[in-house]
Amino acid sequence: MSQKRGGSFNHYDNRNQFDKRSRPNQPHNSVSHSNGNRDARHGYQQQRSHGHQQPGGGYGTAPQAELSTSDMQTGLVALLDRFVADETRSDADRDVLHHARELRRLLARKENPASATSRHELDGKRPRTAPTVAVPPYVYRKVQEAKDLPPLPTIDEPHIHEAVFTHRSFIVKNGEKGTYTELDLDYERLEFLGDAYIELIASHALYSRFPHVDVPQLCSWRERLVENSMLGKFSDAYGFTDRLRYYNQFDRNSKAGKKVVADLFEAYVAGIVLSDPQNGYQIADEWLTELWASQLLSFKEKIIEDPMAKNKLAALIVVNDIKVEYREERPMIYEKGSNLQKYFMGVYLTGWGYQDEWLGSGEGQNKANASSAAAADAIKKNSGILQDATRQKSELVARRREEKAKAEEEAAAHAADDGTIGEAGSQPSGEVVGKGKDKKRERDSVDADDTPKKKHRKEKRGNDESSA
């Protein structure tokens, strides 16, 4: 019997020589040694360890193995990789998986001293002679597109995450429509829900940040936020199309292909909300708002200079039969790029010696806004016609005030003549003044009726006197 090279003993040769049945009374861990110590637990001699196993079949106590720090680190990373791979399934404990991945990431981040030393020696003795391979253009393009994007929220539910990137054609058995595997959820159904979430989040983002913008313009801006071209850019930047599992090939540059790319993004939004019923919607809202931030900043609201311009213009020149009319000067058009409506209105004056005189023009997304803009333009221009009309109205108003004051003074005087003033010399009340005016009118009417009779009696009296 001989030892193997390297000091290790072959424990499996000549097994019959160490047949335990030939020594039934000898314990399994007992080895005869003249200078050995006895095991305190069993009373048997304990074999001394000198760095290698003693001859005798390997039935002595084996030396305890020790791992270096670097070996322990490498081994733990490998074990965690194996554990994560085995535990990644639909019924897995998400907390356990999360902590296992985090521990693996922290361990893998630490540099292995042994491998790092070898790498440095290799670079010193055998440096690179070939140039570094350039990043492929499509990879560089995706990195550039995604570098300024916010971090992608995770979908914690494994089956929802799998469904987001599963095309309907992938889960059909043998091309038979309606026959599915165990996974009965695909991205198309999630896209239906995600589309509604995205439109709601976009509506809220616009509503809360542009309080003075009209609804038609808000609708136009929302269309620009949720259109397939915009969502498709986000989907490509995050690499969603590279993760899609499908059976039937499709052209990504075609209209149908671009819709699939955009639908993936909508499905992902639905996955975020469904995987976290408590906080999912808030996470999606903050993420999408950050994605849209630069575009929201580019939206310029059209502010009406003076919303009360129509009232101000009317106060300057309108009275009685004076008319200020707002008319559509040109047909409505749609703005290029935004597809918004634009109306053109003008303001015209009839009165004060003028007939259909133009005062100003304005434009807006509806007739009301365009009319307000036209009135503001007229006030800003302050043409000679407007100045003349304003002057005439001011003079008319002044005359009417004087006439009114004079009429009130006359009424007060007649009321005083009729004794309607109070005992304390106070001015008569409105009711008393009104009664005084009525009595004065009655007297005037009686006097007017009696005047011809008095004249006739006076003439008759004169004739009688002359005849006498």
mmCIF file of N, CA and C in Angstrom, residues 213-221 302 328 330-345 362-370:
data_model
loop_
_atom_site.group_PDB
_atom_site.id
_atom_site.type_symbol
_atom_site.label_atom_id
_atom_site.label_comp_id
_atom_site.label_asym_id
_atom_site.label_seq_id
_atom_site.Cartn_x
_atom_site.Cartn_y
_atom_site.Cartn_z
ATOM 1 N N VAL A 213 -55.234 78.010 -19.630
ATOM 2 C CA VAL A 213 -55.280 77.575 -21.024
ATOM 3 C C VAL A 213 -56.648 76.983 -21.324
ATOM 4 N N ASP A 214 -57.172 77.293 -22.496
ATOM 5 C CA ASP A 214 -58.488 76.780 -22.884
ATOM 6 C C ASP A 214 -58.441 75.273 -23.089
ATOM 7 N N VAL A 215 -59.617 74.661 -22.948
ATOM 8 C CA VAL A 215 -59.723 73.205 -23.072
ATOM 9 C C VAL A 215 -59.295 72.698 -24.454
ATOM 10 N N PRO A 216 -59.662 73.364 -25.557
ATOM 11 C CA PRO A 216 -59.210 72.851 -26.865
ATOM 12 C C PRO A 216 -57.694 72.755 -26.969
ATOM 13 N N GLN A 217 -56.982 73.737 -26.426
ATOM 14 C CA GLN A 217 -55.528 73.689 -26.479
ATOM 15 C C GLN A 217 -54.980 72.599 -25.565
ATOM 16 N N LEU A 218 -55.598 72.408 -24.398
ATOM 17 C CA LEU A 218 -55.176 71.324 -23.512
ATOM 18 C C LEU A 218 -55.359 69.971 -24.185
ATOM 19 N N CYS A 219 -56.463 69.805 -24.906
ATOM 20 C CA CYS A 219 -56.700 68.544 -25.618
ATOM 21 C C CYS A 219 -55.633 68.316 -26.681
ATOM 22 N N SER A 220 -55.263 69.375 -27.386
ATOM 23 C CA SER A 220 -54.227 69.252 -28.406
ATOM 24 C C SER A 220 -52.892 68.879 -27.791
ATOM 25 N N TRP A 221 -52.542 69.489 -26.664
ATOM 26 C CA TRP A 221 -51.288 69.146 -25.988
ATOM 27 C C TRP A 221 -51.307 67.717 -25.465
ATOM 28 N N LYS A 302 -51.226 80.788 -24.699
ATOM 29 C CA LYS A 302 -51.578 82.076 -25.292
ATOM 30 C C LYS A 302 -52.454 82.829 -24.299
ATOM 31 N N GLU A 328 -66.897 88.047 -37.759
ATOM 32 C CA GLU A 328 -65.816 87.164 -38.216
ATOM 33 C C GLU A 328 -65.266 87.728 -39.536
ATOM 34 N N ARG A 330 -62.418 86.584 -41.203
ATOM 35 C CA ARG A 330 -61.878 85.546 -42.081
ATOM 36 C C ARG A 330 -62.365 84.188 -41.604
ATOM 37 N N PRO A 331 -62.406 83.199 -42.484
ATOM 38 C CA PRO A 331 -62.824 81.867 -42.041
ATOM 39 C C PRO A 331 -61.815 81.271 -41.059
ATOM 40 N N MET A 332 -62.322 80.399 -40.216
ATOM 41 C CA MET A 332 -61.485 79.716 -39.240
ATOM 42 C C MET A 332 -60.465 78.823 -39.937
ATOM 43 N N ILE A 333 -59.253 78.722 -39.384
ATOM 44 C CA ILE A 333 -58.207 77.868 -39.930
ATOM 45 C C ILE A 333 -57.657 76.986 -38.805
ATOM 46 N N TYR A 334 -56.840 75.987 -39.184
ATOM 47 C CA TYR A 334 -56.140 75.128 -38.230
ATOM 48 C C TYR A 334 -54.653 75.463 -38.271
ATOM 49 N N GLU A 335 -54.067 75.697 -37.090
ATOM 50 C CA GLU A 335 -52.655 76.039 -37.036
ATOM 51 C C GLU A 335 -51.804 74.846 -37.433
ATOM 52 N N LYS A 336 -50.715 75.119 -38.123
ATOM 53 C CA LYS A 336 -49.807 74.057 -38.530
ATOM 54 C C LYS A 336 -49.039 73.553 -37.316
ATOM 55 N N GLY A 337 -48.870 72.242 -37.283
ATOM 56 C CA GLY A 337 -48.120 71.633 -36.188
ATOM 57 C C GLY A 337 -48.979 71.264 -35.001
ATOM 58 N N SER A 338 -49.751 72.229 -34.487
ATOM 59 C CA SER A 338 -50.566 71.965 -33.296
ATOM 60 C C SER A 338 -51.984 71.538 -33.623
ATOM 61 N N ASN A 339 -52.426 71.789 -34.875
ATOM 62 C CA ASN A 339 -53.781 71.442 -35.305
ATOM 63 C C ASN A 339 -54.846 72.121 -34.445
ATOM 64 N N LEU A 340 -54.545 73.349 -33.987
ATOM 65 C CA LEU A 340 -55.488 74.105 -33.170
ATOM 66 C C LEU A 340 -56.321 75.027 -34.056
ATOM 67 N N GLN A 341 -57.555 75.291 -33.634
ATOM 68 C CA GLN A 341 -58.412 76.213 -34.360
ATOM 69 C C GLN A 341 -57.978 77.651 -34.098
ATOM 70 N N LYS A 342 -58.150 78.504 -35.104
ATOM 71 C CA LYS A 342 -57.849 79.924 -34.962
ATOM 72 C C LYS A 342 -58.955 80.724 -35.650
ATOM 73 N N TYR A 343 -59.573 81.632 -34.884
ATOM 74 C CA TYR A 343 -60.645 82.488 -35.389
ATOM 75 C C TYR A 343 -60.127 83.928 -35.514
ATOM 76 N N PHE A 344 -60.723 84.662 -36.461
ATOM 77 C CA PHE A 344 -60.334 86.044 -36.722
ATOM 78 C C PHE A 344 -61.581 86.920 -36.597
ATOM 79 N N MET A 345 -61.605 87.822 -35.625
ATOM 80 C CA MET A 345 -62.757 88.667 -35.353
ATOM 81 C C MET A 345 -62.349 90.134 -35.429
ATOM 82 N N GLY A 362 -58.724 90.963 -33.852
ATOM 83 C CA GLY A 362 -58.026 90.024 -32.975
ATOM 84 C C GLY A 362 -58.243 88.599 -33.413
ATOM 85 N N GLU A 363 -57.446 87.685 -32.865
ATOM 86 C CA GLU A 363 -57.545 86.263 -33.185
ATOM 87 C C GLU A 363 -57.447 85.442 -31.914
ATOM 88 N N GLY A 364 -58.042 84.256 -31.957
ATOM 89 C CA GLY A 364 -58.049 83.369 -30.795
ATOM 90 C C GLY A 364 -58.526 81.988 -31.166
ATOM 91 N N GLN A 365 -58.453 81.079 -30.190
ATOM 92 C CA GLN A 365 -58.836 79.686 -30.443
ATOM 93 C C GLN A 365 -60.346 79.505 -30.459
ATOM 94 N N ASN A 366 -61.082 80.513 -30.045
ATOM 95 C CA ASN A 366 -62.531 80.509 -30.192
ATOM 96 C C ASN A 366 -62.976 81.953 -30.431
ATOM 97 N N LYS A 367 -64.251 82.132 -30.776
ATOM 98 C CA LYS A 367 -64.736 83.464 -31.121
ATOM 99 C C LYS A 367 -64.716 84.414 -29.931
ATOM 100 N N ALA A 368 -64.952 83.894 -28.741
ATOM 101 C CA ALA A 368 -64.946 84.763 -27.558
ATOM 102 C C ALA A 368 -63.556 85.342 -27.318
ATOM 103 N N ASN A 369 -62.534 84.490 -27.392
ATOM 104 C CA ASN A 369 -61.169 84.979 -27.194
ATOM 105 C C ASN A 369 -60.764 85.940 -28.306
ATOM 106 N N ALA A 370 -61.154 85.626 -29.534
ATOM 107 C CA ALA A 370 -60.820 86.511 -30.654
ATOM 108 C C ALA A 370 -61.513 87.860 -30.506
#
